[in-house]
JSON list of C-alpha atoms in Angstrom, two decimals:
[
{"chain": "A", "resi": 11, "resn": "UNK", "atom": "CA", "xyz": [-19.19, -21.55, 8.09]},
{"chain": "A", "resi": 12, "resn": "UNK", "atom": "CA", "xyz": [-22.47, -20.72, 6.45]},
{"chain": "A", "resi": 13, "resn": "UNK", "atom": "CA", "xyz": [-25.48, -19.71, 8.46]},
{"chain": "A", "resi": 14, "resn": "UNK", "atom": "CA", "xyz": [-28.88, -18.20, 7.84]},
{"chain": "A", "resi": 15, "resn": "UNK", "atom": "CA", "xyz": [-30.62, -15.81, 10.18]},
{"chain": "A", "resi": 16, "resn": "UNK", "atom": "CA", "xyz": [-34.32, -15.07, 10.08]},
{"chain": "A", "resi": 17, "resn": "UNK", "atom": "CA", "xyz": [-34.74, -11.69, 11.62]},
{"chain": "A", "resi": 18, "resn": "UNK", "atom": "CA", "xyz": [-38.35, -12.03, 12.82]},
{"chain": "A", "resi": 19, "resn": "UNK", "atom": "CA", "xyz": [-39.87, -14.91, 14.75]},
{"chain": "A", "resi": 20, "resn": "UNK", "atom": "CA", "xyz": [-43.40, -13.62, 14.04]},
{"chain": "A", "resi": 21, "resn": "UNK", "atom": "CA", "xyz": [-44.84, -11.33, 11.37]},
{"chain": "A", "resi": 22, "resn": "UNK", "atom": "CA", "xyz": [-48.46, -10.16, 11.43]},
{"chain": "A", "resi": 23, "resn": "UNK", "atom": "CA", "xyz": [-50.20, -8.68, 8.40]},
{"chain": "A", "resi": 24, "resn": "UNK", "atom": "CA", "xyz": [-53.74, -7.99, 7.31]},
{"chain": "A", "resi": 25, "resn": "UNK", "atom": "CA", "xyz": [-55.22, -9.80, 4.35]},
{"chain": "A", "resi": 26, "resn": "UNK", "atom": "CA", "xyz": [-54.47, -7.91, 1.14]},
{"chain": "A", "resi": 27, "resn": "UNK", "atom": "CA", "xyz": [-51.36, -6.14, 2.47]},
{"chain": "A", "resi": 28, "resn": "UNK", "atom": "CA", "xyz": [-47.76, -6.91, 1.46]},
{"chain": "A", "resi": 29, "resn": "UNK", "atom": "CA", "xyz": [-45.67, -9.58, 3.13]},
{"chain": "A", "resi": 30, "resn": "UNK", "atom": "CA", "xyz": [-41.97, -9.25, 3.93]},
{"chain": "A", "resi": 31, "resn": "UNK", "atom": "CA", "xyz": [-40.08, -12.07, 5.66]},
{"chain": "A", "resi": 32, "resn": "UNK", "atom": "CA", "xyz": [-36.42, -11.31, 6.19]},
{"chain": "A", "resi": 33, "resn": "UNK", "atom": "CA", "xyz": [-33.45, -13.64, 5.88]},
{"chain": "A", "resi": 34, "resn": "UNK", "atom": "CA", "xyz": [-29.76, -12.84, 6.05]},
{"chain": "A", "resi": 35, "resn": "UNK", "atom": "CA", "xyz": [-27.04, -15.29, 5.27]},
{"chain": "A", "resi": 36, "resn": "UNK", "atom": "CA", "xyz": [-23.36, -15.53, 5.95]},
{"chain": "A", "resi": 37, "resn": "UNK", "atom": "CA", "xyz": [-21.11, -17.36, 3.56]},
{"chain": "A", "resi": 38, "resn": "UNK", "atom": "CA", "xyz": [-17.63, -17.10, 2.23]},
{"chain": "A", "resi": 39, "resn": "UNK", "atom": "CA", "xyz": [-18.82, -18.11, -1.21]},
{"chain": "A", "resi": 40, "resn": "UNK", "atom": "CA", "xyz": [-21.86, -17.76, -3.39]},
{"chain": "A", "resi": 41, "resn": "UNK", "atom": "CA", "xyz": [-24.57, -19.56, -1.49]},
{"chain": "A", "resi": 42, "resn": "UNK", "atom": "CA", "xyz": [-27.48, -21.73, -2.50]},
{"chain": "A", "resi": 43, "resn": "UNK", "atom": "CA", "xyz": [-30.63, -20.54, -0.79]},
{"chain": "A", "resi": 44, "resn": "UNK", "atom": "CA", "xyz": [-34.19, -21.77, -0.46]},
{"chain": "A", "resi": 45, "resn": "UNK", "atom": "CA", "xyz": [-37.45, -20.76, 1.16]},
{"chain": "A", "resi": 46, "resn": "UNK", "atom": "CA", "xyz": [-39.69, -23.52, 2.51]},
{"chain": "A", "resi": 47, "resn": "UNK", "atom": "CA", "xyz": [-43.20, -23.18, 3.94]},
{"chain": "A", "resi": 48, "resn": "UNK", "atom": "CA", "xyz": [-44.76, -25.35, 6.62]},
{"chain": "A", "resi": 49, "resn": "UNK", "atom": "CA", "xyz": [-48.51, -25.33, 7.14]},
{"chain": "A", "resi": 50, "resn": "UNK", "atom": "CA", "xyz": [-49.83, -26.59, 10.49]},
{"chain": "A", "resi": 51, "resn": "UNK", "atom": "CA", "xyz": [-49.27, -30.32, 11.00]},
{"chain": "A", "resi": 52, "resn": "UNK", "atom": "CA", "xyz": [-47.71, -30.65, 7.56]},
{"chain": "A", "resi": 53, "resn": "UNK", "atom": "CA", "xyz": [-44.24, -31.26, 6.21]},
{"chain": "A", "resi": 54, "resn": "UNK", "atom": "CA", "xyz": [-42.16, -28.52, 4.65]},
{"chain": "A", "resi": 55, "resn": "UNK", "atom": "CA", "xyz": [-42.82, -27.56, 1.05]},
{"chain": "A", "resi": 56, "resn": "UNK", "atom": "CA", "xyz": [-40.43, -25.74, -1.27]},
{"chain": "A", "resi": 57, "resn": "UNK", "atom": "CA", "xyz": [-41.53, -22.20, -2.16]},
{"chain": "A", "resi": 58, "resn": "UNK", "atom": "CA", "xyz": [-38.57, -21.16, -4.26]},
{"chain": "A", "resi": 59, "resn": "UNK", "atom": "CA", "xyz": [-34.83, -21.59, -4.70]},
{"chain": "A", "resi": 60, "resn": "UNK", "atom": "CA", "xyz": [-31.95, -19.35, -5.69]},
{"chain": "A", "resi": 61, "resn": "UNK", "atom": "CA", "xyz": [-29.91, -20.84, -8.52]},
{"chain": "A", "resi": 62, "resn": "UNK", "atom": "CA", "xyz": [-27.57, -17.90, -9.30]},
{"chain": "A", "resi": 63, "resn": "UNK", "atom": "CA", "xyz": [-29.14, -17.57, -12.73]},
{"chain": "A", "resi": 64, "resn": "UNK", "atom": "CA", "xyz": [-31.23, -14.58, -11.65]},
{"chain": "A", "resi": 65, "resn": "UNK", "atom": "CA", "xyz": [-31.24, -12.52, -8.48]},
{"chain": "A", "resi": 66, "resn": "UNK", "atom": "CA", "xyz": [-35.04, -12.21, -8.43]},
{"chain": "A", "resi": 67, "resn": "UNK", "atom": "CA", "xyz": [-36.58, -15.62, -7.94]},
{"chain": "A", "resi": 68, "resn": "UNK", "atom": "CA", "xyz": [-40.27, -16.33, -8.38]},
{"chain": "A", "resi": 69, "resn": "UNK", "atom": "CA", "xyz": [-41.90, -19.12, -6.47]},
{"chain": "A", "resi": 70, "resn": "UNK", "atom": "CA", "xyz": [-45.28, -20.67, -5.99]},
{"chain": "A", "resi": 71, "resn": "UNK", "atom": "CA", "xyz": [-48.40, -18.90, -4.70]},
{"chain": "A", "resi": 72, "resn": "UNK", "atom": "CA", "xyz": [-47.17, -15.43, -5.73]},
{"chain": "A", "resi": 73, "resn": "UNK", "atom": "CA", "xyz": [-44.10, -15.38, -3.52]},
{"chain": "A", "resi": 74, "resn": "UNK", "atom": "CA", "xyz": [-40.74, -14.13, -4.70]},
{"chain": "A", "resi": 75, "resn": "UNK", "atom": "CA", "xyz": [-37.35, -13.47, -3.18]},
{"chain": "A", "resi": 76, "resn": "UNK", "atom": "CA", "xyz": [-34.45, -11.28, -4.17]},
{"chain": "A", "resi": 77, "resn": "UNK", "atom": "CA", "xyz": [-30.85, -12.27, -3.64]},
{"chain": "A", "resi": 78, "resn": "UNK", "atom": "CA", "xyz": [-28.77, -9.21, -2.68]},
{"chain": "A", "resi": 79, "resn": "UNK", "atom": "CA", "xyz": [-25.12, -10.03, -2.35]},
{"chain": "A", "resi": 80, "resn": "UNK", "atom": "CA", "xyz": [-24.19, -6.54, -1.13]},
{"chain": "A", "resi": 81, "resn": "UNK", "atom": "CA", "xyz": [-26.64, -6.91, 1.77]},
{"chain": "A", "resi": 82, "resn": "UNK", "atom": "CA", "xyz": [-26.21, -10.70, 2.22]},
{"chain": "A", "resi": 83, "resn": "UNK", "atom": "CA", "xyz": [-29.97, -10.95, 2.18]},
{"chain": "A", "resi": 84, "resn": "UNK", "atom": "CA", "xyz": [-32.60, -13.20, 0.63]},
{"chain": "A", "resi": 85, "resn": "UNK", "atom": "CA", "xyz": [-35.90, -11.68, 1.77]},
{"chain": "A", "resi": 86, "resn": "UNK", "atom": "CA", "xyz": [-39.23, -13.28, 0.86]},
{"chain": "A", "resi": 87, "resn": "UNK", "atom": "CA", "xyz": [-42.04, -11.04, -0.36]},
{"chain": "A", "resi": 88, "resn": "UNK", "atom": "CA", "xyz": [-45.59, -11.22, -1.61]},
{"chain": "A", "resi": 89, "resn": "UNK", "atom": "CA", "xyz": [-47.59, -8.20, -2.82]},
{"chain": "A", "resi": 90, "resn": "UNK", "atom": "CA", "xyz": [-50.89, -9.18, -1.21]},
{"chain": "A", "resi": 91, "resn": "UNK", "atom": "CA", "xyz": [-51.35, -11.61, 1.66]},
{"chain": "A", "resi": 92, "resn": "UNK", "atom": "CA", "xyz": [-54.05, -14.23, 1.64]},
{"chain": "A", "resi": 93, "resn": "UNK", "atom": "CA", "xyz": [-55.47, -16.02, 4.65]},
{"chain": "A", "resi": 94, "resn": "UNK", "atom": "CA", "xyz": [-54.07, -19.29, 3.30]},
{"chain": "A", "resi": 95, "resn": "UNK", "atom": "CA", "xyz": [-50.54, -17.85, 3.55]},
{"chain": "A", "resi": 96, "resn": "UNK", "atom": "CA", "xyz": [-50.63, -18.17, 7.34]},
{"chain": "A", "resi": 97, "resn": "UNK", "atom": "CA", "xyz": [-47.86, -20.68, 8.06]},
{"chain": "A", "resi": 98, "resn": "UNK", "atom": "CA", "xyz": [-44.27, -20.96, 9.20]},
{"chain": "A", "resi": 99, "resn": "UNK", "atom": "CA", "xyz": [-41.57, -20.04, 6.71]},
{"chain": "A", "resi": 100, "resn": "UNK", "atom": "CA", "xyz": [-37.99, -21.27, 6.75]},
{"chain": "A", "resi": 101, "resn": "UNK", "atom": "CA", "xyz": [-35.00, -19.78, 5.01]},
{"chain": "A", "resi": 102, "resn": "UNK", "atom": "CA", "xyz": [-32.50, -22.53, 4.19]},
{"chain": "A", "resi": 103, "resn": "UNK", "atom": "CA", "xyz": [-28.91, -22.42, 3.02]},
{"chain": "A", "resi": 104, "resn": "UNK", "atom": "CA", "xyz": [-26.78, -25.13, 1.47]},
{"chain": "A", "resi": 105, "resn": "UNK", "atom": "CA", "xyz": [-23.25, -25.29, 2.78]},
{"chain": "A", "resi": 106, "resn": "UNK", "atom": "CA", "xyz": [-21.72, -28.15, 0.92]},
{"chain": "A", "resi": 107, "resn": "UNK", "atom": "CA", "xyz": [-22.26, -31.83, 0.50]},
{"chain": "A", "resi": 108, "resn": "UNK", "atom": "CA", "xyz": [-25.90, -32.14, 1.43]},
{"chain": "A", "resi": 109, "resn": "UNK", "atom": "CA", "xyz": [-25.48, -29.89, 4.47]},
{"chain": "A", "resi": 110, "resn": "UNK", "atom": "CA", "xyz": [-28.61, -27.81, 4.67]},
{"chain": "A", "resi": 111, "resn": "UNK", "atom": "CA", "xyz": [-28.73, -25.10, 7.30]},
{"chain": "A", "resi": 112, "resn": "UNK", "atom": "CA", "xyz": [-32.18, -24.05, 8.46]},
{"chain": "A", "resi": 113, "resn": "UNK", "atom": "CA", "xyz": [-33.14, -20.71, 9.88]},
{"chain": "A", "resi": 114, "resn": "UNK", "atom": "CA", "xyz": [-35.23, -20.72, 13.04]},
{"chain": "A", "resi": 115, "resn": "UNK", "atom": "CA", "xyz": [-38.41, -19.92, 11.15]},
{"chain": "A", "resi": 116, "resn": "UNK", "atom": "CA", "xyz": [-40.84, -17.00, 10.88]},
{"chain": "A", "resi": 117, "resn": "UNK", "atom": "CA", "xyz": [-44.49, -17.51, 11.73]},
{"chain": "A", "resi": 118, "resn": "UNK", "atom": "CA", "xyz": [-46.73, -15.47, 9.43]},
{"chain": "A", "resi": 119, "resn": "UNK", "atom": "CA", "xyz": [-50.08, -14.47, 10.89]},
{"chain": "A", "resi": 120, "resn": "UNK", "atom": "CA", "xyz": [-52.74, -13.10, 8.53]},
{"chain": "A", "resi": 121, "resn": "UNK", "atom": "CA", "xyz": [-55.76, -11.33, 9.95]},
{"chain": "A", "resi": 122, "resn": "UNK", "atom": "CA", "xyz": [-59.00, -10.62, 8.05]},
{"chain": "B", "resi": 7, "resn": "UNK", "atom": "CA", "xyz": [-47.71, -40.60, -6.08]},
{"chain": "B", "resi": 8, "resn": "UNK", "atom": "CA", "xyz": [-47.37, -40.84, -2.28]},
{"chain": "B", "resi": 9, "resn": "UNK", "atom": "CA", "xyz": [-44.00, -39.00, -1.98]},
{"chain": "B", "resi": 10, "resn": "UNK", "atom": "CA", "xyz": [-42.52, -39.46, 1.50]},
{"chain": "B", "resi": 11, "resn": "UNK", "atom": "CA", "xyz": [-44.59, -41.42, 4.01]},
{"chain": "B", "resi": 12, "resn": "UNK", "atom": "CA", "xyz": [-43.86, -41.44, 7.74]},
{"chain": "B", "resi": 13, "resn": "UNK", "atom": "CA", "xyz": [-45.40, -43.58, 10.44]},
{"chain": "B", "resi": 14, "resn": "UNK", "atom": "CA", "xyz": [-46.58, -43.20, 13.11]},
{"chain": "B", "resi": 15, "resn": "UNK", "atom": "CA", "xyz": [-47.92, -39.64, 13.13]},
{"chain": "B", "resi": 16, "resn": "UNK", "atom": "CA", "xyz": [-48.05, -39.51, 16.92]},
{"chain": "B", "resi": 17, "resn": "UNK", "atom": "CA", "xyz": [-46.46, -41.59, 19.66]},
{"chain": "B", "resi": 18, "resn": "UNK", "atom": "CA", "xyz": [-46.02, -41.32, 23.40]},
{"chain": "B", "resi": 19, "resn": "UNK", "atom": "CA", "xyz": [-43.13, -43.22, 24.95]},
{"chain": "B", "resi": 20, "resn": "UNK", "atom": "CA", "xyz": [-41.99, -43.81, 28.48]},
{"chain": "B", "resi": 21, "resn": "UNK", "atom": "CA", "xyz": [-38.39, -43.05, 29.42]},
{"chain": "B", "resi": 22, "resn": "UNK", "atom": "CA", "xyz": [-36.14, -45.96, 28.45]},
{"chain": "B", "resi": 23, "resn": "UNK", "atom": "CA", "xyz": [-38.49, -47.45, 25.87]},
{"chain": "B", "resi": 24, "resn": "UNK", "atom": "CA", "xyz": [-37.39, -48.06, 22.29]},
{"chain": "B", "resi": 25, "resn": "UNK", "atom": "CA", "xyz": [-39.17, -47.45, 19.03]},
{"chain": "B", "resi": 26, "resn": "UNK", "atom": "CA", "xyz": [-38.66, -47.07, 15.31]},
{"chain": "B", "resi": 27, "resn": "UNK", "atom": "CA", "xyz": [-39.98, -44.27, 13.15]},
{"chain": "B", "resi": 28, "resn": "UNK", "atom": "CA", "xyz": [-40.65, -45.56, 9.67]},
{"chain": "B", "resi": 29, "resn": "UNK", "atom": "CA", "xyz": [-39.98, -43.60, 6.48]},
{"chain": "B", "resi": 30, "resn": "UNK", "atom": "CA", "xyz": [-40.52, -44.70, 2.92]},
{"chain": "B", "resi": 31, "resn": "UNK", "atom": "CA", "xyz": [-40.37, -42.84, -0.38]},
{"chain": "B", "resi": 32, "resn": "UNK", "atom": "CA", "xyz": [-41.57, -43.87, -3.82]},
{"chain": "B", "resi": 33, "resn": "UNK", "atom": "CA", "xyz": [-39.67, -41.34, -5.94]},
{"chain": "B", "resi": 34, "resn": "UNK", "atom": "CA", "xyz": [-36.50, -43.42, -6.35]},
{"chain": "B", "resi": 35, "resn": "UNK", "atom": "CA", "xyz": [-34.51, -40.71, -4.58]},
{"chain": "B", "resi": 36, "resn": "UNK", "atom": "CA", "xyz": [-30.97, -41.60, -3.63]},
{"chain": "B", "resi": 37, "resn": "UNK", "atom": "CA", "xyz": [-30.69, -39.26, -0.64]},
{"chain": "B", "resi": 38, "resn": "UNK", "atom": "CA", "xyz": [-32.74, -39.53, 2.52]},
{"chain": "B", "resi": 39, "resn": "UNK", "atom": "CA", "xyz": [-32.61, -37.55, 5.74]},
{"chain": "B", "resi": 40, "resn": "UNK", "atom": "CA", "xyz": [-33.99, -37.43, 9.25]},
{"chain": "B", "resi": 41, "resn": "UNK", "atom": "CA", "xyz": [-34.52, -34.08, 10.93]},
{"chain": "B", "resi": 42, "resn": "UNK", "atom": "CA", "xyz": [-35.93, -33.09, 14.27]},
{"chain": "B", "resi": 43, "resn": "UNK", "atom": "CA", "xyz": [-37.80, -29.86, 14.80]},
{"chain": "B", "resi": 44, "resn": "UNK", "atom": "CA", "xyz": [-37.90, -28.22, 18.18]},
{"chain": "B", "resi": 45, "resn": "UNK", "atom": "CA", "xyz": [-39.83, -25.00, 18.87]},
{"chain": "B", "resi": 46, "resn": "UNK", "atom": "CA", "xyz": [-37.89, -21.91, 17.83]},
{"chain": "B", "resi": 47, "resn": "UNK", "atom": "CA", "xyz": [-34.89, -23.98, 16.76]},
{"chain": "B", "resi": 48, "resn": "UNK", "atom": "CA", "xyz": [-35.47, -24.71, 13.10]},
{"chain": "B", "resi": 49, "resn": "UNK", "atom": "CA", "xyz": [-34.63, -28.18, 11.84]},
{"chain": "B", "resi": 50, "resn": "UNK", "atom": "CA", "xyz": [-31.58, -30.13, 12.91]},
{"chain": "B", "resi": 51, "resn": "UNK", "atom": "CA", "xyz": [-30.17, -33.00, 10.85]},
{"chain": "B", "resi": 52, "resn": "UNK", "atom": "CA", "xyz": [-29.96, -36.28, 12.75]},
{"chain": "B", "resi": 53, "resn": "UNK", "atom": "CA", "xyz": [-28.75, -38.73, 10.10]},
{"chain": "B", "resi": 54, "resn": "UNK", "atom": "CA", "xyz": [-28.67, -38.91, 6.35]},
{"chain": "B", "resi": 55, "resn": "UNK", "atom": "CA", "xyz": [-28.06, -41.48, 3.66]},
{"chain": "B", "resi": 56, "resn": "UNK", "atom": "CA", "xyz": [-26.72, -41.09, 0.15]},
{"chain": "B", "resi": 57, "resn": "UNK", "atom": "CA", "xyz": [-27.85, -44.52, -1.00]},
{"chain": "B", "resi": 58, "resn": "UNK", "atom": "CA", "xyz": [-28.71, -48.02, 0.10]},
{"chain": "B", "resi": 59, "resn": "UNK", "atom": "CA", "xyz": [-26.17, -49.32, 2.58]},
{"chain": "B", "resi": 60, "resn": "UNK", "atom": "CA", "xyz": [-24.63, -45.89, 3.27]},
{"chain": "B", "resi": 61, "resn": "UNK", "atom": "CA", "xyz": [-25.50, -43.70, 6.24]},
{"chain": "B", "resi": 62, "resn": "UNK", "atom": "CA", "xyz": [-23.78, -40.85, 8.02]},
{"chain": "B", "resi": 63, "resn": "UNK", "atom": "CA", "xyz": [-24.27, -38.69, 11.09]},
{"chain": "B", "resi": 64, "resn": "UNK", "atom": "CA", "xyz": [-25.73, -35.23, 10.99]},
{"chain": "B", "resi": 65, "resn": "UNK", "atom": "CA", "xyz": [-25.61, -32.51, 13.63]},
{"chain": "B", "resi": 66, "resn": "UNK", "atom": "CA", "xyz": [-27.48, -34.32, 16.43]},
{"chain": "B", "resi": 67, "resn": "UNK", "atom": "CA", "xyz": [-27.08, -38.12, 16.06]},
{"chain": "B", "resi": 68, "resn": "UNK", "atom": "CA", "xyz": [-26.72, -39.10, 19.72]},
{"chain": "B", "resi": 69, "resn": "UNK", "atom": "CA", "xyz": [-29.47, -41.42, 20.93]},
{"chain": "B", "resi": 70, "resn": "UNK", "atom": "CA", "xyz": [-30.50, -42.46, 17.42]},
{"chain": "B", "resi": 71, "resn": "UNK", "atom": "CA", "xyz": [-29.63, -45.11, 14.88]},
{"chain": "B", "resi": 72, "resn": "UNK", "atom": "CA", "xyz": [-30.54, -45.59, 11.23]},
{"chain": "B", "resi": 73, "resn": "UNK", "atom": "CA", "xyz": [-30.25, -48.18, 8.52]},
{"chain": "B", "resi": 74, "resn": "UNK", "atom": "CA", "xyz": [-30.77, -48.06, 4.75]},
{"chain": "B", "resi": 75, "resn": "UNK", "atom": "CA", "xyz": [-31.20, -51.56, 3.38]},
{"chain": "B", "resi": 76, "resn": "UNK", "atom": "CA", "xyz": [-33.28, -50.42, 0.39]},
{"chain": "B", "resi": 77, "resn": "UNK", "atom": "CA", "xyz": [-33.56, -47.23, -1.66]},
{"chain": "B", "resi": 78, "resn": "UNK", "atom": "CA", "xyz": [-37.12, -46.74, -0.47]},
{"chain": "B", "resi": 79, "resn": "UNK", "atom": "CA", "xyz": [-36.84, -47.13, 3.30]},
{"chain": "B", "resi": 80, "resn": "UNK", "atom": "CA", "xyz": [-34.91, -45.20, 5.93]},
{"chain": "B", "resi": 81, "resn": "UNK", "atom": "CA", "xyz": [-36.08, -46.07, 9.47]},
{"chain": "B", "resi": 82, "resn": "UNK", "atom": "CA", "xyz": [-34.94, -44.10, 12.52]},
{"chain": "B", "resi": 83, "resn": "UNK", "atom": "CA", "xyz": [-34.51, -45.99, 15.79]},
{"chain": "B", "resi": 84, "resn": "UNK", "atom": "CA", "xyz": [-34.56, -44.57, 19.29]},
{"chain": "B", "resi": 85, "resn": "UNK", "atom": "CA", "xyz": [-32.95, -47.09, 21.62]},
{"chain": "B", "resi": 86, "resn": "UNK", "atom": "CA", "xyz": [-33.47, -45.60, 25.10]},
{"chain": "B", "resi": 87, "resn": "UNK", "atom": "CA", "xyz": [-35.98, -42.81, 24.88]},
{"chain": "B", "resi": 88, "resn": "UNK", "atom": "CA", "xyz": [-35.24, -39.69, 26.91]},
{"chain": "B", "resi": 89, "resn": "UNK", "atom": "CA", "xyz": [-37.37, -36.57, 27.49]},
{"chain": "B", "resi": 90, "resn": "UNK", "atom": "CA", "xyz": [-34.85, -34.59, 25.41]},
{"chain": "B", "resi": 91, "resn": "UNK", "atom": "CA", "xyz": [-36.00, -36.57, 22.40]},
{"chain": "B", "resi": 92, "resn": "UNK", "atom": "CA", "xyz": [-39.49, -35.13, 22.62]},
{"chain": "B", "resi": 93, "resn": "UNK", "atom": "CA", "xyz": [-39.78, -33.43, 19.25]},
{"chain": "B", "resi": 94, "resn": "UNK", "atom": "CA", "xyz": [-41.33, -33.53, 15.81]},
{"chain": "B", "resi": 95, "resn": "UNK", "atom": "CA", "xyz": [-39.37, -35.72, 13.42]},
{"chain": "B", "resi": 96, "resn": "UNK", "atom": "CA", "xyz": [-39.31, -35.21, 9.69]},
{"chain": "B", "resi": 97, "resn": "UNK", "atom": "CA", "xyz": [-38.05, -37.57, 7.06]},
{"chain": "B", "resi": 98, "resn": "UNK", "atom": "CA", "xyz": [-37.05, -36.10, 3.71]},
{"chain": "B", "resi": 99, "resn": "UNK", "atom": "CA", "xyz": [-35.57, -37.24, 0.44]},
{"chain": "B", "resi": 100, "resn": "UNK", "atom": "CA", "xyz": [-33.88, -35.69, -2.57]},
{"chain": "B", "resi": 101, "resn": "UNK", "atom": "CA", "xyz": [-32.68, -36.81, -5.94]},
{"chain": "B", "resi": 102, "resn": "UNK", "atom": "CA", "xyz": [-29.01, -35.97, -5.87]},
{"chain": "B", "resi": 103, "resn": "UNK", "atom": "CA", "xyz": [-26.10, -33.76, -5.07]},
{"chain": "B", "resi": 104, "resn": "UNK", "atom": "CA", "xyz": [-25.81, -30.04, -4.91]},
{"chain": "B", "resi": 105, "resn": "UNK", "atom": "CA", "xyz": [-24.35, -28.49, -8.02]},
{"chain": "B", "resi": 106, "resn": "UNK", "atom": "CA", "xyz": [-25.38, -26.50, -11.06]},
{"chain": "B", "resi": 107, "resn": "UNK", "atom": "CA", "xyz": [-28.70, -28.31, -11.12]},
{"chain": "B", "resi": 108, "resn": "UNK", "atom": "CA", "xyz": [-30.10, -27.23, -7.80]},
{"chain": "B", "resi": 109, "resn": "UNK", "atom": "CA", "xyz": [-33.34, -28.98, -8.58]},
{"chain": "B", "resi": 110, "resn": "UNK", "atom": "CA", "xyz": [-31.52, -32.15, -7.58]},
{"chain": "B", "resi": 111, "resn": "UNK", "atom": "CA", "xyz": [-31.15, -30.83, -4.06]},
{"chain": "B", "resi": 112, "resn": "UNK", "atom": "CA", "xyz": [-34.76, -29.92, -3.43]},
{"chain": "B", "resi": 113, "resn": "UNK", "atom": "CA", "xyz": [-36.07, -31.85, -0.46]},
{"chain": "B", "resi": 114, "resn": "UNK", "atom": "CA", "xyz": [-39.43, -33.58, -0.35]},
{"chain": "B", "resi": 115, "resn": "UNK", "atom": "CA", "xyz": [-40.64, -33.88, 3.25]},
{"chain": "B", "resi": 116, "resn": "UNK", "atom": "CA", "xyz": [-42.94, -36.27, 4.97]},
{"chain": "B", "resi": 117, "resn": "UNK", "atom": "CA", "xyz": [-45.78, -34.96, 7.13]},
{"chain": "B", "resi": 118, "resn": "UNK", "atom": "CA", "xyz": [-43.87, -35.51, 10.38]},
{"chain": "B", "resi": 119, "resn": "UNK", "atom": "CA", "xyz": [-44.04, -37.73, 13.45]},
{"chain": "B", "resi": 120, "resn": "UNK", "atom": "CA", "xyz": [-44.74, -36.10, 16.81]},
{"chain": "B", "resi": 121, "resn": "UNK", "atom": "CA", "xyz": [-42.97, -37.98, 19.60]},
{"chain": "B", "resi": 122, "resn": "UNK", "atom": "CA", "xyz": [-43.45, -37.31, 23.30]},
{"chain": "B", "resi": 123, "resn": "UNK", "atom": "CA", "xyz": [-41.26, -39.00, 25.92]},
{"chain": "B", "resi": 124, "resn": "UNK", "atom": "CA", "xyz": [-42.63, -38.94, 29.47]}
]
């Protein structure tokens, strides 16, 4: 069965410093993976998706993620955090027919 | 373009009461979903629908019912509210199946409905 594990429930960074949100997956086949962001009192919004066309995926707002099969990871990064990046981030895997599996989320805190 | 619209945004229920969470989308998406979000638990799929007239259970369907009479609408009904159903509920929709075109499987979410059962 496929699952996704977000390794940190909270990540704190200072504005202007790099962001790293970690996600590992388990799957017996090549997975489909997504990162979604949820701002307070809002629905989830797609940041980026892994399509198997390229291992480095660029998303909106300067975020990117790298699919590493050898490490079964799909970590989300951003070179320089902005205050508006403070939100909850979900790593999501697709198991099969419309079966999305959500990680438990990582809350990103950005301090001035 | 409104996307996915959920009502109400907030509701407090007493144990045993019933209510319906409304969800409508204007993107002509075939697939619609209901998720619940509990703190520290991620999102769990309650029910989903692949088209008008077709619904199926997700991971946590007990205590809920759905219907899909039109492409646009996918209401979620709670028949006998229980404190365990206190949660934030999200409706979502997508265009189509997983496959080579993963854009089809990108979900568009509503803003959520916060339900408290006392």
